[in-house]
PDB file of N, CA and C in Angstrom:
ATOM      1  N   UNK A   1      13.619 -67.334 -87.646  1.00 46.00           N
ATOM      2  CA  UNK A   1      12.749 -67.672 -86.537  1.00 46.00           C
ATOM      3  C   UNK A   1      12.668 -66.539 -85.538  1.00 46.00           C
ATOM      4  N   UNK A   2      13.749 -65.798 -85.332  1.00 56.00           N
ATOM      5  CA  UNK A   2      13.688 -64.683 -84.404  1.00 56.00           C
ATOM      6  C   UNK A   2      14.395 -64.988 -83.101  1.00 56.00           C
ATOM      7  N   UNK A   3      14.497 -63.977 -82.299  1.00 71.00           N
ATOM      8  CA  UNK A   3      15.237 -64.087 -81.056  1.00 71.00           C
ATOM      9  C   UNK A   3      14.463 -64.857 -79.990  1.00 71.00           C
ATOM     10  N   UNK A   4      13.175 -64.597 -79.856  1.00 86.00           N
ATOM     11  CA  UNK A   4      12.340 -65.346 -78.925  1.00 86.00           C
ATOM     12  C   UNK A   4      12.378 -64.866 -77.483  1.00 86.00           C
ATOM     13  N   UNK A   5      12.569 -63.562 -77.248  1.00 93.00           N
ATOM     14  CA  UNK A   5      12.559 -63.003 -75.890  1.00 93.00           C
ATOM     15  C   UNK A   5      11.113 -62.916 -75.417  1.00 93.00           C
ATOM     16  N   UNK A   6      10.807 -63.570 -74.302  1.00 95.00           N
ATOM     17  CA  UNK A   6       9.451 -63.535 -73.746  1.00 95.00           C
ATOM     18  C   UNK A   6       9.345 -62.377 -72.759  1.00 95.00           C
ATOM     19  N   UNK A   7       8.328 -61.537 -72.954  1.00 96.00           N
ATOM     20  CA  UNK A   7       8.129 -60.374 -72.093  1.00 96.00           C
ATOM     21  C   UNK A   7       6.937 -60.630 -71.174  1.00 96.00           C
ATOM     22  N   UNK A   8       7.192 -60.537 -69.874  1.00 97.00           N
ATOM     23  CA  UNK A   8       6.176 -60.750 -68.849  1.00 97.00           C
ATOM     24  C   UNK A   8       5.925 -59.462 -68.081  1.00 97.00           C
ATOM     25  N   UNK A   9       4.756 -59.352 -67.465  1.00 96.00           N
ATOM     26  CA  UNK A   9       4.455 -58.186 -66.645  1.00 96.00           C
ATOM     27  C   UNK A   9       5.248 -58.271 -65.348  1.00 96.00           C
ATOM     28  N   UNK A  10       5.862 -57.177 -64.932  1.00 96.00           N
ATOM     29  CA  UNK A  10       6.726 -57.158 -63.752  1.00 96.00           C
ATOM     30  C   UNK A  10       5.989 -57.594 -62.485  1.00 96.00           C
ATOM     31  N   UNK A  11       4.776 -57.136 -62.296  1.00 95.00           N
ATOM     32  CA  UNK A  11       4.051 -57.407 -61.058  1.00 95.00           C
ATOM     33  C   UNK A  11       3.180 -58.657 -61.137  1.00 95.00           C
ATOM     34  N   UNK A  12       3.108 -59.262 -62.292  1.00 94.00           N
ATOM     35  CA  UNK A  12       2.396 -60.536 -62.477  1.00 94.00           C
ATOM     36  C   UNK A  12       3.265 -61.415 -63.360  1.00 94.00           C
ATOM     37  N   UNK A  13       4.317 -61.998 -62.793  1.00 87.00           N
ATOM     38  CA  UNK A  13       5.305 -62.735 -63.594  1.00 87.00           C
ATOM     39  C   UNK A  13       4.733 -63.878 -64.427  1.00 87.00           C
ATOM     40  N   UNK A  14       3.554 -64.359 -64.086  1.00 92.00           N
ATOM     41  CA  UNK A  14       2.946 -65.427 -64.876  1.00 92.00           C
ATOM     42  C   UNK A  14       2.218 -64.887 -66.107  1.00 92.00           C
ATOM     43  N   UNK A  15       2.065 -63.567 -66.199  1.00 95.00           N
ATOM     44  CA  UNK A  15       1.312 -62.944 -67.285  1.00 95.00           C
ATOM     45  C   UNK A  15       2.234 -62.613 -68.463  1.00 95.00           C
ATOM     46  N   UNK A  16       2.215 -63.454 -69.482  1.00 97.00           N
ATOM     47  CA  UNK A  16       2.995 -63.234 -70.693  1.00 97.00           C
ATOM     48  C   UNK A  16       2.365 -62.103 -71.497  1.00 97.00           C
ATOM     49  N   UNK A  17       3.155 -61.087 -71.810  1.00 97.00           N
ATOM     50  CA  UNK A  17       2.673 -59.974 -72.629  1.00 97.00           C
ATOM     51  C   UNK A  17       2.852 -60.314 -74.098  1.00 97.00           C
ATOM     52  N   UNK A  18       4.063 -60.743 -74.465  1.00 96.00           N
ATOM     53  CA  UNK A  18       4.350 -61.033 -75.860  1.00 96.00           C
ATOM     54  C   UNK A  18       5.696 -61.738 -75.969  1.00 96.00           C
ATOM     55  N   UNK A  19       5.957 -62.310 -77.133  1.00 95.00           N
ATOM     56  CA  UNK A  19       7.281 -62.836 -77.451  1.00 95.00           C
ATOM     57  C   UNK A  19       7.886 -61.915 -78.492  1.00 95.00           C
ATOM     58  N   UNK A  20       9.039 -61.351 -78.178  1.00 95.00           N
ATOM     59  CA  UNK A  20       9.708 -60.393 -79.057  1.00 95.00           C
ATOM     60  C   UNK A  20      10.700 -61.111 -79.959  1.00 95.00           C
ATOM     61  N   UNK A  21      10.920 -60.575 -81.143  1.00 93.00           N
ATOM     62  CA  UNK A  21      11.872 -61.197 -82.052  1.00 93.00           C
ATOM     63  C   UNK A  21      13.240 -60.516 -82.000  1.00 93.00           C
ATOM     64  N   UNK A  22      13.498 -59.761 -80.949  1.00 92.00           N
ATOM     65  CA  UNK A  22      14.791 -59.113 -80.737  1.00 92.00           C
ATOM     66  C   UNK A  22      15.020 -58.960 -79.244  1.00 92.00           C
ATOM     67  N   UNK A  23      16.244 -58.626 -78.873  1.00 92.00           N
ATOM     68  CA  UNK A  23      16.565 -58.430 -77.457  1.00 92.00           C
ATOM     69  C   UNK A  23      16.444 -56.942 -77.131  1.00 92.00           C
ATOM     70  N   UNK A  24      15.460 -56.561 -76.313  1.00 94.00           N
ATOM     71  CA  UNK A  24      15.318 -55.152 -75.945  1.00 94.00           C
ATOM     72  C   UNK A  24      16.349 -54.759 -74.891  1.00 94.00           C
ATOM     73  N   UNK A  25      16.436 -53.468 -74.646  1.00 95.00           N
ATOM     74  CA  UNK A  25      17.281 -52.947 -73.572  1.00 95.00           C
ATOM     75  C   UNK A  25      16.370 -52.462 -72.452  1.00 95.00           C
ATOM     76  N   UNK A  26      16.881 -52.467 -71.229  1.00 95.00           N
ATOM     77  CA  UNK A  26      16.116 -51.919 -70.106  1.00 95.00           C
ATOM     78  C   UNK A  26      15.806 -50.456 -70.408  1.00 95.00           C
ATOM     79  N   UNK A  27      14.562 -50.062 -70.201  1.00 96.00           N
ATOM     80  CA  UNK A  27      14.131 -48.695 -70.470  1.00 96.00           C
ATOM     81  C   UNK A  27      13.478 -48.507 -71.825  1.00 96.00           C
ATOM     82  N   UNK A  28      13.567 -49.498 -72.709  1.00 97.00           N
ATOM     83  CA  UNK A  28      12.919 -49.397 -74.023  1.00 97.00           C
ATOM     84  C   UNK A  28      11.409 -49.284 -73.861  1.00 97.00           C
ATOM     85  N   UNK A  29      10.792 -48.481 -74.702  1.00 97.00           N
ATOM     86  CA  UNK A  29       9.334 -48.361 -74.755  1.00 97.00           C
ATOM     87  C   UNK A  29       8.872 -49.150 -75.979  1.00 97.00           C
ATOM     88  N   UNK A  30       7.968 -50.101 -75.760  1.00 96.00           N
ATOM     89  CA  UNK A  30       7.519 -50.990 -76.823  1.00 96.00           C
ATOM     90  C   UNK A  30       5.998 -50.926 -76.914  1.00 96.00           C
ATOM     91  N   UNK A  31       5.484 -50.790 -78.145  1.00 95.00           N
ATOM     92  CA  UNK A  31       4.036 -50.802 -78.352  1.00 95.00           C
ATOM     93  C   UNK A  31       3.624 -52.192 -78.822  1.00 95.00           C
ATOM     94  N   UNK A  32       2.669 -52.783 -78.108  1.00 95.00           N
ATOM     95  CA  UNK A  32       2.145 -54.100 -78.444  1.00 95.00           C
ATOM     96  C   UNK A  32       0.627 -54.037 -78.379  1.00 95.00           C
ATOM     97  N   UNK A  33      -0.006 -54.310 -79.492  1.00 93.00           N
ATOM     98  CA  UNK A  33      -1.478 -54.313 -79.575  1.00 93.00           C
ATOM     99  C   UNK A  33      -2.089 -53.028 -79.026  1.00 93.00           C
ATOM    100  N   UNK A  34      -1.493 -51.891 -79.345  1.00 91.00           N
ATOM    101  CA  UNK A  34      -2.043 -50.609 -78.938  1.00 91.00           C
ATOM    102  C   UNK A  34      -1.668 -50.163 -77.533  1.00 91.00           C
ATOM    103  N   UNK A  35      -0.995 -50.989 -76.766  1.00 95.00           N
ATOM    104  CA  UNK A  35      -0.550 -50.653 -75.411  1.00 95.00           C
ATOM    105  C   UNK A  35       0.953 -50.403 -75.422  1.00 95.00           C
ATOM    106  N   UNK A  36       1.396 -49.456 -74.614  1.00 96.00           N
ATOM    107  CA  UNK A  36       2.819 -49.165 -74.502  1.00 96.00           C
ATOM    108  C   UNK A  36       3.352 -49.753 -73.203  1.00 96.00           C
ATOM    109  N   UNK A  37       4.511 -50.403 -73.300  1.00 97.00           N
ATOM    110  CA  UNK A  37       5.168 -51.014 -72.155  1.00 97.00           C
ATOM    111  C   UNK A  37       6.593 -50.496 -72.062  1.00 97.00           C
ATOM    112  N   UNK A  38       7.100 -50.402 -70.836  1.00 97.00           N
ATOM    113  CA  UNK A  38       8.486 -50.009 -70.601  1.00 97.00           C
ATOM    114  C   UNK A  38       9.219 -51.214 -70.035  1.00 97.00           C
ATOM    115  N   UNK A  39      10.302 -51.622 -70.716  1.00 97.00           N
ATOM    116  CA  UNK A  39      11.083 -52.771 -70.269  1.00 97.00           C
ATOM    117  C   UNK A  39      11.779 -52.393 -68.968  1.00 97.00           C
ATOM    118  N   UNK A  40      11.574 -53.208 -67.948  1.00 96.00           N
ATOM    119  CA  UNK A  40      12.124 -52.932 -66.623  1.00 96.00           C
ATOM    120  C   UNK A  40      13.418 -53.702 -66.376  1.00 96.00           C
ATOM    121  N   UNK A  41      13.424 -54.991 -66.701  1.00 95.00           N
ATOM    122  CA  UNK A  41      14.611 -55.800 -66.425  1.00 95.00           C
ATOM    123  C   UNK A  41      14.717 -56.938 -67.428  1.00 95.00           C
ATOM    124  N   UNK A  42      15.942 -57.414 -67.615  1.00 95.00           N
ATOM    125  CA  UNK A  42      16.222 -58.533 -68.508  1.00 95.00           C
ATOM    126  C   UNK A  42      16.814 -59.669 -67.681  1.00 95.00           C
ATOM    127  N   UNK A  43      16.501 -60.891 -68.078  1.00 93.00           N
ATOM    128  CA  UNK A  43      17.072 -62.057 -67.423  1.00 93.00           C
ATOM    129  C   UNK A  43      17.859 -62.851 -68.455  1.00 93.00           C
ATOM    130  N   UNK A  44      18.738 -63.707 -67.998  1.00 88.00           N
ATOM    131  CA  UNK A  44      19.599 -64.470 -68.897  1.00 88.00           C
ATOM    132  C   UNK A  44      18.863 -65.553 -69.666  1.00 88.00           C
ATOM    133  N   UNK A  45      17.714 -65.979 -69.199  1.00 89.00           N
ATOM    134  CA  UNK A  45      17.000 -67.088 -69.842  1.00 89.00           C
ATOM    135  C   UNK A  45      15.974 -66.615 -70.874  1.00 89.00           C
ATOM    136  N   UNK A  46      16.301 -65.545 -71.595  1.00 91.00           N
ATOM    137  CA  UNK A  46      15.431 -64.995 -72.652  1.00 91.00           C
ATOM    138  C   UNK A  46      14.070 -64.576 -72.116  1.00 91.00           C
ATOM    139  N   UNK A  47      14.076 -63.950 -70.938  1.00 94.00           N
ATOM    140  CA  UNK A  47      12.864 -63.376 -70.355  1.00 94.00           C
ATOM    141  C   UNK A  47      13.153 -61.929 -70.015  1.00 94.00           C
ATOM    142  N   UNK A  48      12.148 -61.113 -70.110  1.00 96.00           N
ATOM    143  CA  UNK A  48      12.261 -59.747 -69.615  1.00 96.00           C
ATOM    144  C   UNK A  48      10.953 -59.396 -68.922  1.00 96.00           C
ATOM    145  N   UNK A  49      11.009 -58.377 -68.091  1.00 97.00           N
ATOM    146  CA  UNK A  49       9.822 -57.912 -67.379  1.00 97.00           C
ATOM    147  C   UNK A  49       9.565 -56.462 -67.765  1.00 97.00           C
ATOM    148  N   UNK A  50       8.307 -56.123 -67.857  1.00 97.00           N
ATOM    149  CA  UNK A  50       7.916 -54.781 -68.278  1.00 97.00           C
ATOM    150  C   UNK A  50       6.733 -54.300 -67.453  1.00 97.00           C
ATOM    151  N   UNK A  51       6.530 -52.996 -67.461  1.00 97.00           N
ATOM    152  CA  UNK A  51       5.384 -52.354 -66.826  1.00 97.00           C
ATOM    153  C   UNK A  51       4.724 -51.478 -67.878  1.00 97.00           C
ATOM    154  N   UNK A  52       3.508 -51.037 -67.603  1.00 96.00           N
ATOM    155  CA  UNK A  52       2.862 -50.105 -68.520  1.00 96.00           C
ATOM    156  C   UNK A  52       3.667 -48.810 -68.553  1.00 96.00           C
ATOM    157  N   UNK A  53       3.840 -48.257 -69.729  1.00 97.00           N
ATOM    158  CA  UNK A  53       4.582 -47.010 -69.882  1.00 97.00           C
ATOM    159  C   UNK A  53       3.742 -45.840 -69.371  1.00 97.00           C
ATOM    160  N   UNK A  54       4.418 -44.858 -68.800  1.00 96.00           N
ATOM    161  CA  UNK A  54       3.724 -43.660 -68.323  1.00 96.00           C
ATOM    162  C   UNK A  54       3.380 -42.767 -69.511  1.00 96.00           C
ATOM    163  N   UNK A  55       2.516 -41.797 -69.291  1.00 96.00           N
ATOM    164  CA  UNK A  55       2.174 -40.841 -70.344  1.00 96.00           C
ATOM    165  C   UNK A  55       3.419 -40.101 -70.826  1.00 96.00           C
ATOM    166  N   UNK A  56       4.343 -39.785 -69.915  1.00 95.00           N
ATOM    167  CA  UNK A  56       5.575 -39.098 -70.299  1.00 95.00           C
ATOM    168  C   UNK A  56       6.445 -39.996 -71.187  1.00 95.00           C
ATOM    169  N   UNK A  57       6.528 -41.287 -70.860  1.00 95.00           N
ATOM    170  CA  UNK A  57       7.276 -42.232 -71.691  1.00 95.00           C
ATOM    171  C   UNK A  57       6.685 -42.298 -73.096  1.00 95.00           C
ATOM    172  N   UNK A  58       5.370 -42.366 -73.174  1.00 95.00           N
ATOM    173  CA  UNK A  58       4.687 -42.436 -74.467  1.00 95.00           C
ATOM    174  C   UNK A  58       4.939 -41.160 -75.261  1.00 95.00           C
ATOM    175  N   UNK A  59       4.911 -40.016 -74.593  1.00 95.00           N
ATOM    176  CA  UNK A  59       5.180 -38.744 -75.263  1.00 95.00           C
ATOM    177  C   UNK A  59       6.587 -38.723 -75.858  1.00 95.00           C
ATOM    178  N   UNK A  60       7.564 -39.242 -75.132  1.00 92.00           N
ATOM    179  CA  UNK A  60       8.944 -39.247 -75.628  1.00 92.00           C
ATOM    180  C   UNK A  60       9.085 -40.086 -76.886  1.00 92.00           C
ATOM    181  N   UNK A  61       8.273 -41.110 -77.030  1.00 91.00           N
ATOM    182  CA  UNK A  61       8.354 -41.995 -78.191  1.00 91.00           C
ATOM    183  C   UNK A  61       7.528 -41.465 -79.360  1.00 91.00           C
ATOM    184  N   UNK A  62       6.314 -40.995 -79.077  1.00 93.00           N
ATOM    185  CA  UNK A  62       5.389 -40.629 -80.151  1.00 93.00           C
ATOM    186  C   UNK A  62       5.322 -39.139 -80.440  1.00 93.00           C
ATOM    187  N   UNK A  63       5.696 -38.298 -79.473  1.00 93.00           N
ATOM    188  CA  UNK A  63       5.582 -36.858 -79.655  1.00 93.00           C
ATOM    189  C   UNK A  63       4.227 -36.298 -79.279  1.00 93.00           C
ATOM    190  N   UNK A  64       3.334 -37.157 -78.781  1.00 92.00           N
ATOM    191  CA  UNK A  64       2.027 -36.674 -78.317  1.00 92.00           C
ATOM    192  C   UNK A  64       1.583 -37.496 -77.124  1.00 92.00           C
ATOM    193  N   UNK A  65       0.755 -36.885 -76.309  1.00 89.00           N
ATOM    194  CA  UNK A  65       0.241 -37.575 -75.135  1.00 89.00           C
ATOM    195  C   UNK A  65      -0.933 -38.441 -75.532  1.00 89.00           C
ATOM    196  N   UNK A  66      -1.110 -39.601 -74.900  1.00 83.00           N
ATOM    197  CA  UNK A  66      -2.253 -40.454 -75.229  1.00 83.00           C
ATOM    198  C   UNK A  66      -3.553 -39.777 -74.787  1.00 83.00           C
ATOM    199  N   UNK A  67      -4.585 -40.106 -75.488  1.00 74.00           N
ATOM    200  CA  UNK A  67      -5.833 -39.506 -75.062  1.00 74.00           C
ATOM    201  C   UNK A  67      -6.930 -39.611 -75.980  1.00 74.00           C
TER     202      UNK A  67
END
């Protein structure tokens, strides 16, 4: 079934981004539906908050800048 970690946008806590099947770490860069997100914080109730990843974050993961 999976881990079931729900990822929400940091500045819009009601905005569900996705449900992950693993527990991410703070600072992880995750690609979901073509968008990159950076995990900002984790909560004990299987929730985490994320923001859009910066171009530098994306470069560190992919080796190229978006564009």
